[in-house]
Amino acid sequence: SGTPVKVAVTGAAGQIGYSLLFRLASGALLGPDRPIELRLLEITPALKALEGVVMELEDCAFPTLAGVQIGDDAEQIFDGVNLALLVGARPRGPGMERADLLEANGAIFTAQGKALNKVAADDVRIGVTGNPANTNALIAMTNAPDIPQERFTALTRLDHNRAISQLAAKTGAAVSDIKKMTIWGNHSATQYPDIFHAEIAGRNAAEVVDDQSWIENDFIPTVAKRGAAIIEARGSSSAASAASATIDAARDWLTGTPEGDWVSMAVASDGSYGIPEGVIYSYPVTTRDGRWEIVQGLEVDDFSRGKMDATAAELVEERDAVKELGLI
Ligand code: NAI
């Protein structure tokens, strides 16, 4: 109990928002005893739809939900927030080039970074789900110079969870028996889901699987292309699982990872594992009291090195492109 934690969600009237808000309001983040106040940001034309979502939130009568505020002004919505989940982003439209996409999102994340810098609570933590998530986080971080860089992360937890689920299906293990999964790099098709350090009931996962061809030709592409497979099957993109991963990531960041396990989070590279500084790169991290630390000292063989460098190269390219556009 105590004072409510103020949680901002952008793109709150979108698909992910429709799953995310109800779980936040029911206590999935910090338990049912910690009141939560929602601050929901949308663009003006989506505010009416958002009012409908708020009516439904009211109708759930969640005991945990201490208040809801909606609006289209980032400085009002982010005022005093302790956690900002930046979900809203501009999707790639027909005929849109990559540079157009980066520019459209650049405008959003520049403005939101500046607003957070100005009005968020001193302890604010920011998780970026909206794509291109890593580079959007870099833009927001660069535009919020007074917020410590380690408070910005981008979401690769969905990829992490997908990887655990695929490995469980392959080996017949329970998901709860799988520890130390790692997603390296970008939340994109170049990401590298790595099971060489993962454990299944305490045994090395790659040794249990004992099938390099499955890892290369099945596991990695299945995880990396899962988003496209869901669009193909469902006719729209993964929303409930993205919302679930957004909560998993924020919860573990705030409350800590269990002993003997870690999670994947995209954070500002400090040069660990030879990854260039100045990109938001997904690493294995442990968390405690709202702080994360990159897991150090993992052995990296040539196969992994190649994949880790390829996804880093894509992030460097994205960084150079947004630099060129004057967004960072
Ligand atoms: P959606 O299109 O249903 O919802 C996005 C919402 O953001 C819309 O309601 C839109 O009005 C709003 N929005 C746009 N600009 C805004 C701004 N400046 N301020 C506030 N709100 C704004 O999309 P959906 O399915 O909810 O996905 C949201 C984002 O999450 C997309 O970029 C998607 O690619 C990304 N995503 C990321 C995943 C990850 O693992 N990192 C997984 C799945 C989706």
mmCIF file of C-alpha atoms in Angstrom, residues 6-10 37 39-43 69-84 86 107-121 124 143-144 146-147:
data_model
loop_
_atom_site.group_PDB
_atom_site.id
_atom_site.type_symbol
_atom_site.label_atom_id
_atom_site.label_comp_id
_atom_site.label_asym_id
_atom_site.label_seq_id
_atom_site.Cartn_x
_atom_site.Cartn_y
_atom_site.Cartn_z
ATOM 1 C CA LYS A 6 2.280 6.707 -11.329
ATOM 2 C CA VAL A 7 2.564 4.782 -14.586
ATOM 3 C CA ALA A 8 2.370 6.487 -17.968
ATOM 4 C CA VAL A 9 1.392 4.514 -21.069
ATOM 5 C CA THR A 10 1.645 6.059 -24.519
ATOM 6 C CA GLU A 37 -2.356 5.574 -11.067
ATOM 7 C CA ARG A 39 -1.519 8.377 -17.064
ATOM 8 C CA LEU A 40 -2.564 7.666 -20.625
ATOM 9 C CA LEU A 41 -1.174 9.560 -23.598
ATOM 10 C CA GLU A 42 -2.665 9.444 -27.082
ATOM 11 C CA ILE A 43 -2.808 11.591 -30.176
ATOM 12 C CA GLN A 69 -5.826 10.597 -16.378
ATOM 13 C CA ILE A 70 -5.876 10.832 -20.182
ATOM 14 C CA GLY A 71 -4.664 13.462 -22.601
ATOM 15 C CA ASP A 72 -2.678 14.433 -25.682
ATOM 16 C CA ASP A 73 -0.146 16.685 -23.921
ATOM 17 C CA ALA A 74 2.997 14.778 -22.943
ATOM 18 C CA GLU A 75 4.049 17.322 -20.316
ATOM 19 C CA GLN A 76 0.728 16.994 -18.514
ATOM 20 C CA ILE A 77 0.559 13.221 -18.722
ATOM 21 C CA PHE A 78 4.210 12.593 -17.741
ATOM 22 C CA ASP A 79 4.090 14.999 -14.780
ATOM 23 C CA GLY A 80 5.527 13.164 -11.773
ATOM 24 C CA VAL A 81 5.473 9.691 -13.363
ATOM 25 C CA ASN A 82 7.636 6.956 -11.843
ATOM 26 C CA LEU A 83 7.397 4.611 -14.810
ATOM 27 C CA ALA A 84 6.793 5.479 -18.460
ATOM 28 C CA LEU A 86 6.367 4.168 -24.353
ATOM 29 C CA ALA A 107 9.555 13.302 -33.927
ATOM 30 C CA ILE A 108 7.516 11.333 -31.368
ATOM 31 C CA PHE A 109 10.439 10.155 -29.230
ATOM 32 C CA THR A 110 12.276 13.490 -29.358
ATOM 33 C CA ALA A 111 9.208 15.252 -27.963
ATOM 34 C CA GLN A 112 8.526 12.548 -25.367
ATOM 35 C CA GLY A 113 12.165 12.491 -24.223
ATOM 36 C CA LYS A 114 12.081 16.256 -23.720
ATOM 37 C CA ALA A 115 8.779 16.105 -21.835
ATOM 38 C CA LEU A 116 10.043 13.320 -19.532
ATOM 39 C CA ASN A 117 13.214 15.293 -18.912
ATOM 40 C CA LYS A 118 11.139 18.252 -17.805
ATOM 41 C CA VAL A 119 8.372 16.764 -15.684
ATOM 42 C CA ALA A 120 8.919 13.093 -14.750
ATOM 43 C CA ALA A 121 9.639 12.051 -11.149
ATOM 44 C CA VAL A 124 11.501 7.681 -13.378
ATOM 45 C CA ASN A 143 16.710 14.156 -25.664
ATOM 46 C CA ALA A 144 16.494 13.750 -21.872
ATOM 47 C CA ASP A 146 19.004 15.209 -17.053
ATOM 48 C CA ILE A 147 17.686 11.657 -16.687
#
